[in-house]
PDB file of C-alpha atoms in Angstrom:
ATOM      1  CA  GLY A   1     -52.830 -17.893 -47.110  1.00 62.00           C
ATOM      2  CA  GLN A   2     -53.868 -14.711 -45.441  1.00 79.00           C
ATOM      3  CA  ASN A   3     -54.544 -14.512 -41.727  1.00 90.00           C
ATOM      4  CA  ILE A   4     -55.558 -11.377 -39.851  1.00 94.00           C
ATOM      5  CA  ASP A   5     -56.380 -11.612 -36.157  1.00 96.00           C
ATOM      6  CA  GLN A   6     -57.949  -9.109 -33.831  1.00 97.00           C
ATOM      7  CA  PRO A   7     -59.913  -9.497 -30.589  1.00 97.00           C
ATOM      8  CA  THR A   8     -63.624 -10.078 -31.026  1.00 95.00           C
ATOM      9  CA  GLU A   9     -64.838  -7.715 -28.323  1.00 97.00           C
ATOM     10  CA  MET A  10     -63.545  -4.988 -26.039  1.00 98.00           C
ATOM     11  CA  THR A  11     -65.179  -2.702 -23.516  1.00 97.00           C
ATOM     12  CA  ALA A  12     -64.070   0.588 -22.027  1.00 97.00           C
ATOM     13  CA  THR A  13     -65.503   3.606 -20.232  1.00 97.00           C
ATOM     14  CA  GLU A  14     -65.986   7.132 -21.468  1.00 97.00           C
ATOM     15  CA  GLY A  15     -62.837   9.241 -21.275  1.00 97.00           C
ATOM     16  CA  ALA A  16     -60.552   6.210 -21.147  1.00 97.00           C
ATOM     17  CA  ILE A  17     -57.920   5.010 -23.629  1.00 97.00           C
ATOM     18  CA  VAL A  18     -58.250   1.711 -25.476  1.00 98.00           C
ATOM     19  CA  GLN A  19     -55.788  -0.143 -27.700  1.00 98.00           C
ATOM     20  CA  ILE A  20     -57.063  -2.573 -30.319  1.00 98.00           C
ATOM     21  CA  ASN A  21     -54.421  -4.980 -31.567  1.00 98.00           C
ATOM     22  CA  CYS A  22     -54.154  -6.634 -34.952  1.00 98.00           C
ATOM     23  CA  THR A  23     -51.684  -9.294 -36.058  1.00 97.00           C
ATOM     24  CA  TYR A  24     -51.344 -10.420 -39.624  1.00 96.00           C
ATOM     25  CA  GLN A  25     -49.678 -13.050 -41.760  1.00 92.00           C
ATOM     26  CA  THR A  26     -50.011 -12.352 -45.462  1.00 84.00           C
ATOM     27  CA  SER A  27     -48.082 -13.438 -48.519  1.00 80.00           C
ATOM     28  CA  GLY A  28     -47.574  -9.818 -49.532  1.00 82.00           C
ATOM     29  CA  PHE A  29     -47.849  -6.468 -47.784  1.00 87.00           C
ATOM     30  CA  ASN A  30     -48.546  -3.045 -49.155  1.00 86.00           C
ATOM     31  CA  GLY A  31     -50.154  -1.187 -46.291  1.00 90.00           C
ATOM     32  CA  LEU A  32     -52.464  -1.660 -43.322  1.00 94.00           C
ATOM     33  CA  PHE A  33     -55.774   0.107 -42.891  1.00 94.00           C
ATOM     34  CA  TRP A  34     -58.132   0.664 -39.992  1.00 96.00           C
ATOM     35  CA  TYR A  35     -61.833   1.192 -40.597  1.00 96.00           C
ATOM     36  CA  GLN A  36     -64.685   1.997 -38.221  1.00 97.00           C
ATOM     37  CA  GLN A  37     -68.100   0.477 -38.811  1.00 96.00           C
ATOM     38  CA  HIS A  38     -71.202   1.406 -36.864  1.00 95.00           C
ATOM     39  CA  ALA A  39     -74.024  -1.115 -36.814  1.00 90.00           C
ATOM     40  CA  GLY A  40     -75.972  -1.057 -40.058  1.00 85.00           C
ATOM     41  CA  GLU A  41     -73.576   1.371 -41.711  1.00 89.00           C
ATOM     42  CA  ALA A  42     -70.682   1.167 -44.160  1.00 89.00           C
ATOM     43  CA  PRO A  43     -67.072   1.059 -42.946  1.00 93.00           C
ATOM     44  CA  THR A  44     -65.394   4.471 -42.808  1.00 93.00           C
ATOM     45  CA  PHE A  45     -61.665   4.965 -43.265  1.00 92.00           C
ATOM     46  CA  LEU A  46     -59.686   5.829 -40.121  1.00 94.00           C
ATOM     47  CA  SER A  47     -55.993   5.370 -40.841  1.00 93.00           C
ATOM     48  CA  TYR A  48     -53.340   3.950 -43.121  1.00 92.00           C
ATOM     49  CA  ASN A  49     -49.823   2.734 -42.266  1.00 94.00           C
ATOM     50  CA  VAL A  50     -47.285   1.465 -44.760  1.00 91.00           C
ATOM     51  CA  LEU A  51     -44.051   2.282 -42.891  1.00 93.00           C
ATOM     52  CA  ASP A  52     -43.163   1.290 -39.336  1.00 96.00           C
ATOM     53  CA  GLY A  53     -44.146   3.731 -36.659  1.00 97.00           C
ATOM     54  CA  LEU A  54     -47.004   5.723 -35.284  1.00 96.00           C
ATOM     55  CA  GLU A  55     -49.498   7.789 -37.266  1.00 94.00           C
ATOM     56  CA  GLU A  56     -51.531  10.222 -35.187  1.00 93.00           C
ATOM     57  CA  LYS A  57     -54.816  11.741 -36.266  1.00 89.00           C
ATOM     58  CA  GLY A  58     -56.670  13.552 -33.534  1.00 93.00           C
ATOM     59  CA  ARG A  59     -57.977  11.164 -30.906  1.00 96.00           C
ATOM     60  CA  PHE A  60     -56.979   8.160 -33.024  1.00 96.00           C
ATOM     61  CA  SER A  61     -53.457   6.818 -33.576  1.00 97.00           C
ATOM     62  CA  SER A  62     -52.290   3.750 -35.442  1.00 97.00           C
ATOM     63  CA  PHE A  63     -49.001   1.905 -35.098  1.00 98.00           C
ATOM     64  CA  LEU A  64     -47.316  -0.573 -37.412  1.00 98.00           C
ATOM     65  CA  SER A  65     -44.420  -3.000 -37.035  1.00 97.00           C
ATOM     66  CA  ARG A  66     -43.882  -4.826 -40.314  1.00 95.00           C
ATOM     67  CA  SER A  67     -41.211  -7.155 -38.908  1.00 94.00           C
ATOM     68  CA  LYS A  68     -43.631  -8.357 -36.229  1.00 96.00           C
ATOM     69  CA  GLY A  69     -46.728  -8.373 -38.449  1.00 95.00           C
ATOM     70  CA  TYR A  70     -48.424  -6.225 -35.840  1.00 97.00           C
ATOM     71  CA  SER A  71     -50.517  -3.089 -35.676  1.00 98.00           C
ATOM     72  CA  TYR A  72     -52.642  -1.365 -33.102  1.00 98.00           C
ATOM     73  CA  LEU A  73     -55.278   1.331 -33.118  1.00 98.00           C
ATOM     74  CA  LEU A  74     -55.244   3.629 -30.096  1.00 98.00           C
ATOM     75  CA  LEU A  75     -58.378   5.548 -29.222  1.00 97.00           C
ATOM     76  CA  LYS A  76     -58.057   8.316 -26.630  1.00 97.00           C
ATOM     77  CA  GLU A  77     -60.677  10.260 -24.681  1.00 97.00           C
ATOM     78  CA  LEU A  78     -63.298   7.696 -25.573  1.00 98.00           C
ATOM     79  CA  GLN A  79     -66.803   8.902 -26.331  1.00 97.00           C
ATOM     80  CA  MET A  80     -70.055   6.988 -26.482  1.00 96.00           C
ATOM     81  CA  LYS A  81     -70.138   7.472 -30.253  1.00 96.00           C
ATOM     82  CA  ASP A  82     -66.907   5.446 -30.524  1.00 98.00           C
ATOM     83  CA  SER A  83     -68.933   2.300 -29.824  1.00 98.00           C
ATOM     84  CA  ALA A  84     -68.526   0.460 -33.128  1.00 97.00           C
ATOM     85  CA  SER A  85     -66.719  -2.363 -34.855  1.00 97.00           C
ATOM     86  CA  TYR A  86     -63.090  -1.633 -35.767  1.00 98.00           C
ATOM     87  CA  LEU A  87     -61.736  -3.466 -38.776  1.00 97.00           C
ATOM     88  CA  CYS A  88     -58.081  -4.105 -39.509  1.00 97.00           C
ATOM     89  CA  ALA A  89     -57.302  -4.671 -43.198  1.00 94.00           C
ATOM     90  CA  VAL A  90     -54.088  -5.485 -45.030  1.00 92.00           C
ATOM     91  CA  ARG A  91     -53.470  -4.550 -48.639  1.00 88.00           C
ATOM     92  CA  ASP A  92     -51.807  -7.269 -50.611  1.00 78.00           C
ATOM     93  CA  GLY A  93     -48.903  -6.522 -52.875  1.00 73.00           C
ATOM     94  CA  GLY A  94     -47.502  -7.699 -56.162  1.00 66.00           C
ATOM     95  CA  SER A  95     -49.930  -8.988 -58.711  1.00 59.00           C
ATOM     96  CA  THR A  96     -52.896  -8.604 -56.362  1.00 58.00           C
ATOM     97  CA  LEU A  97     -52.189  -4.941 -55.629  1.00 64.00           C
ATOM     98  CA  GLY A  98     -55.288  -3.235 -54.380  1.00 67.00           C
ATOM     99  CA  ARG A  99     -56.946  -6.217 -52.762  1.00 80.00           C
ATOM    100  CA  LEU A 100     -57.767  -5.813 -49.046  1.00 86.00           C
ATOM    101  CA  TYR A 101     -57.892  -8.654 -46.540  1.00 90.00           C
ATOM    102  CA  PHE A 102     -60.019  -7.835 -43.523  1.00 93.00           C
ATOM    103  CA  GLY A 103     -59.987  -9.148 -39.991  1.00 94.00           C
ATOM    104  CA  ARG A 104     -63.304 -10.139 -38.426  1.00 94.00           C
ATOM    105  CA  GLY A 105     -63.494  -6.836 -36.574  1.00 95.00           C
ATOM    106  CA  THR A 106     -63.335  -5.824 -32.902  1.00 97.00           C
ATOM    107  CA  GLN A 107     -66.646  -4.758 -31.387  1.00 97.00           C
ATOM    108  CA  LEU A 108     -65.901  -1.917 -28.986  1.00 98.00           C
ATOM    109  CA  THR A 109     -68.495  -0.928 -26.412  1.00 98.00           C
ATOM    110  CA  VAL A 110     -68.001   2.337 -24.553  1.00 97.00           C
ATOM    111  CA  TRP A 111     -69.861   2.607 -21.233  1.00 95.00           C
ATOM    112  CA  PRO A 112     -70.801   5.881 -19.558  1.00 93.00           C
TER     113      PRO A 112
ATOM    114  CA  LYS B   1     -68.410  15.491 -53.544  1.00 65.00           C
ATOM    115  CA  ALA B   2     -71.088  12.867 -53.371  1.00 78.00           C
ATOM    116  CA  GLY B   3     -70.080   9.587 -51.772  1.00 92.00           C
ATOM    117  CA  VAL B   4     -70.284   6.098 -53.138  1.00 95.00           C
ATOM    118  CA  THR B   5     -73.861   5.119 -53.916  1.00 96.00           C
ATOM    119  CA  GLN B   6     -75.294   1.656 -54.188  1.00 97.00           C
ATOM    120  CA  THR B   7     -78.669   0.503 -55.446  1.00 97.00           C
ATOM    121  CA  PRO B   8     -80.845  -1.068 -54.371  1.00 97.00           C
ATOM    122  CA  ARG B   9     -80.303  -0.767 -50.626  1.00 96.00           C
ATOM    123  CA  TYR B  10     -82.395  -3.818 -49.789  1.00 96.00           C
ATOM    124  CA  LEU B  11     -83.356  -6.827 -51.855  1.00 96.00           C
ATOM    125  CA  ILE B  12     -85.218 -10.065 -51.228  1.00 98.00           C
ATOM    126  CA  LYS B  13     -84.831 -12.907 -53.713  1.00 97.00           C
ATOM    127  CA  THR B  14     -85.610 -16.610 -53.767  1.00 97.00           C
ATOM    128  CA  ARG B  15     -83.199 -19.454 -54.329  1.00 97.00           C
ATOM    129  CA  GLY B  16     -82.314 -20.024 -57.957  1.00 97.00           C
ATOM    130  CA  GLN B  17     -82.967 -16.446 -59.039  1.00 98.00           C
ATOM    131  CA  GLN B  18     -80.308 -14.048 -60.184  1.00 98.00           C
ATOM    132  CA  VAL B  19     -79.598 -10.519 -58.992  1.00 98.00           C
ATOM    133  CA  THR B  20     -77.744  -7.444 -60.227  1.00 98.00           C
ATOM    134  CA  LEU B  21     -76.372  -4.825 -57.853  1.00 98.00           C
ATOM    135  CA  SER B  22     -75.151  -1.399 -58.894  1.00 98.00           C
ATOM    136  CA  CYS B  23     -72.427   0.876 -57.571  1.00 98.00           C
ATOM    137  CA  SER B  24     -71.554   4.441 -58.536  1.00 97.00           C
ATOM    138  CA  PRO B  25     -68.120   5.494 -57.283  1.00 96.00           C
ATOM    139  CA  ILE B  26     -67.047   8.891 -56.042  1.00 94.00           C
ATOM    140  CA  SER B  27     -66.576  11.244 -58.979  1.00 93.00           C
ATOM    141  CA  GLY B  28     -63.052  10.878 -60.341  1.00 91.00           C
ATOM    142  CA  HIS B  29     -62.464   7.472 -58.774  1.00 92.00           C
ATOM    143  CA  ARG B  30     -61.644   4.810 -61.319  1.00 91.00           C
ATOM    144  CA  SER B  31     -61.179   1.772 -59.078  1.00 91.00           C
ATOM    145  CA  VAL B  32     -64.189  -0.106 -57.727  1.00 94.00           C
ATOM    146  CA  SER B  33     -63.959  -3.089 -55.390  1.00 93.00           C
ATOM    147  CA  TRP B  34     -66.755  -5.336 -54.194  1.00 96.00           C
ATOM    148  CA  TYR B  35     -66.932  -7.119 -50.835  1.00 96.00           C
ATOM    149  CA  GLN B  36     -69.332  -9.522 -49.189  1.00 97.00           C
ATOM    150  CA  GLN B  37     -69.940  -9.094 -45.465  1.00 95.00           C
ATOM    151  CA  THR B  38     -71.532 -11.790 -43.327  1.00 93.00           C
ATOM    152  CA  PRO B  39     -71.530 -12.255 -39.543  1.00 86.00           C
ATOM    153  CA  GLY B  40     -69.667 -15.540 -39.864  1.00 83.00           C
ATOM    154  CA  GLN B  41     -66.996 -14.634 -42.414  1.00 86.00           C
ATOM    155  CA  GLY B  42     -66.626 -10.892 -42.011  1.00 88.00           C
ATOM    156  CA  LEU B  43     -65.654  -8.804 -45.032  1.00 92.00           C
ATOM    157  CA  GLN B  44     -64.465 -10.864 -47.968  1.00 94.00           C
ATOM    158  CA  PHE B  45     -63.085  -9.525 -51.228  1.00 92.00           C
ATOM    159  CA  LEU B  46     -65.033 -10.360 -54.365  1.00 95.00           C
ATOM    160  CA  PHE B  47     -63.318  -8.459 -57.171  1.00 92.00           C
ATOM    161  CA  GLU B  48     -61.783  -5.163 -58.199  1.00 92.00           C
ATOM    162  CA  TYR B  49     -62.275  -3.248 -61.422  1.00 93.00           C
ATOM    163  CA  PHE B  50     -60.143  -0.491 -62.843  1.00 91.00           C
ATOM    164  CA  SER B  51     -60.725   1.203 -66.190  1.00 90.00           C
ATOM    165  CA  GLU B  52     -63.338  -1.404 -67.160  1.00 93.00           C
ATOM    166  CA  THR B  53     -60.925  -4.298 -66.503  1.00 93.00           C
ATOM    167  CA  GLN B  54     -61.097  -6.810 -63.691  1.00 92.00           C
ATOM    168  CA  ARG B  55     -57.781  -6.433 -61.850  1.00 87.00           C
ATOM    169  CA  ASN B  56     -58.279  -8.848 -58.948  1.00 85.00           C
ATOM    170  CA  LYS B  57     -60.663 -11.621 -58.088  1.00 89.00           C
ATOM    171  CA  GLY B  58     -61.398 -13.244 -54.738  1.00 90.00           C
ATOM    172  CA  ASN B  59     -62.180 -16.864 -53.989  1.00 91.00           C
ATOM    173  CA  PHE B  60     -65.829 -16.915 -54.944  1.00 95.00           C
ATOM    174  CA  PRO B  61     -67.567 -19.279 -57.381  1.00 96.00           C
ATOM    175  CA  GLY B  62     -68.201 -18.294 -60.976  1.00 96.00           C
ATOM    176  CA  ARG B  63     -71.821 -17.457 -60.092  1.00 97.00           C
ATOM    177  CA  PHE B  64     -70.430 -14.134 -58.906  1.00 98.00           C
ATOM    178  CA  SER B  65     -69.462 -11.822 -61.731  1.00 97.00           C
ATOM    179  CA  GLY B  66     -69.096  -8.139 -62.339  1.00 97.00           C
ATOM    180  CA  ARG B  67     -68.304  -5.468 -64.831  1.00 97.00           C
ATOM    181  CA  GLN B  68     -67.370  -1.818 -64.994  1.00 97.00           C
ATOM    182  CA  PHE B  69     -68.571   0.761 -67.462  1.00 97.00           C
ATOM    183  CA  SER B  70     -66.687   3.598 -69.097  1.00 96.00           C
ATOM    184  CA  ASN B  71     -68.067   6.056 -66.523  1.00 94.00           C
ATOM    185  CA  SER B  72     -66.558   3.851 -63.762  1.00 95.00           C
ATOM    186  CA  ARG B  73     -69.968   2.676 -62.535  1.00 97.00           C
ATOM    187  CA  SER B  74     -69.903  -0.996 -61.692  1.00 98.00           C
ATOM    188  CA  GLU B  75     -72.386  -3.814 -61.433  1.00 98.00           C
ATOM    189  CA  MET B  76     -72.106  -7.212 -59.852  1.00 98.00           C
ATOM    190  CA  ASN B  77     -74.285 -10.154 -60.717  1.00 98.00           C
ATOM    191  CA  VAL B  78     -75.023 -13.287 -58.751  1.00 98.00           C
ATOM    192  CA  SER B  79     -76.715 -16.099 -60.625  1.00 96.00           C
ATOM    193  CA  THR B  80     -78.501 -19.151 -59.243  1.00 97.00           C
ATOM    194  CA  LEU B  81     -78.818 -17.631 -55.781  1.00 98.00           C
ATOM    195  CA  GLU B  82     -78.249 -19.810 -52.724  1.00 97.00           C
ATOM    196  CA  LEU B  83     -79.346 -19.211 -49.144  1.00 97.00           C
ATOM    197  CA  GLY B  84     -75.716 -18.639 -48.192  1.00 96.00           C
ATOM    198  CA  ASP B  85     -75.528 -15.657 -50.522  1.00 97.00           C
ATOM    199  CA  SER B  86     -77.573 -13.643 -48.023  1.00 97.00           C
ATOM    200  CA  ALA B  87     -75.206 -10.885 -46.990  1.00 96.00           C
ATOM    201  CA  LEU B  88     -74.380  -7.200 -47.086  1.00 96.00           C
ATOM    202  CA  TYR B  89     -72.656  -6.424 -50.382  1.00 97.00           C
ATOM    203  CA  LEU B  90     -70.359  -3.449 -50.145  1.00 97.00           C
ATOM    204  CA  CYS B  91     -68.796  -1.502 -52.921  1.00 96.00           C
ATOM    205  CA  ALA B  92     -65.710   0.651 -52.354  1.00 94.00           C
ATOM    206  CA  SER B  93     -64.078   3.148 -54.656  1.00 93.00           C
ATOM    207  CA  SER B  94     -60.615   4.644 -54.724  1.00 89.00           C
ATOM    208  CA  HIS B  95     -58.843   7.131 -56.891  1.00 84.00           C
ATOM    209  CA  GLU B  96     -56.468   4.592 -58.368  1.00 74.00           C
ATOM    210  CA  THR B  97     -55.696   0.955 -57.785  1.00 62.00           C
ATOM    211  CA  GLY B  98     -52.858   0.492 -55.325  1.00 61.00           C
ATOM    212  CA  ASN B  99     -51.878   2.687 -52.395  1.00 58.00           C
ATOM    213  CA  TYR B 100     -55.070   4.642 -51.989  1.00 74.00           C
ATOM    214  CA  GLU B 101     -57.685   4.353 -49.292  1.00 82.00           C
ATOM    215  CA  GLN B 102     -61.013   2.892 -50.298  1.00 87.00           C
ATOM    216  CA  TYR B 103     -64.292   4.638 -49.540  1.00 91.00           C
ATOM    217  CA  PHE B 104     -67.274   2.396 -48.965  1.00 94.00           C
ATOM    218  CA  GLY B 105     -70.852   2.778 -50.064  1.00 95.00           C
ATOM    219  CA  PRO B 106     -73.807   2.033 -47.751  1.00 93.00           C
ATOM    220  CA  GLY B 107     -74.166  -1.481 -49.122  1.00 95.00           C
ATOM    221  CA  THR B 108     -76.961  -3.606 -50.506  1.00 97.00           C
ATOM    222  CA  ARG B 109     -78.579  -5.972 -48.031  1.00 96.00           C
ATOM    223  CA  LEU B 110     -79.493  -9.133 -49.971  1.00 97.00           C
ATOM    224  CA  THR B 111     -81.755 -11.722 -48.396  1.00 97.00           C
ATOM    225  CA  VAL B 112     -82.232 -15.035 -50.180  1.00 97.00           C
ATOM    226  CA  THR B 113     -85.245 -17.098 -49.082  1.00 97.00           C
TER     227      THR B 113
END
């Protein structure tokens, strides 16, 4: 089966740094995605990792360790608008290439 | 480029009815995936279409079906609606199937009463 775990909720203050962890156990692996979803809106793509290591994109960075089945999303210089749900998703491989398995999402609240 | 569009945005149906939702992908994208999002289960994969062929299917009953047209637009159909089908239905498109990020539409909020 497929299992993707991430914390349900996190809080942080403006200007701070927050790390959202994601662990996964899937039968196949062909990349890990992070999406941001504001309440009532569609998920928007943040990052993609397929090789081990850190991918940096502005205030957001994402890390992947395939051997540990682990990823994190790092958000720096937090702003109020970063309050949203952050979804970790794993792309399956092999015959189910293209299918994404999503975690339940981490609701991040940024306080002033 | 215009984003992914979905129609209708909101829908109210009664149990036993059937519903058809539509998705127009980003121009040039040939892969369309459908997801169901509920507070209890999160985002769950329904199916993926590429070049008018269903490439992947999630673990949903046969009441859920879909198709893709030659212009890459896709529809999904749910027959014999149940209360538990109330959810946000999201469509996502990507350039190809495989290692490409998916871009989501705004979703169709379906309420079954």
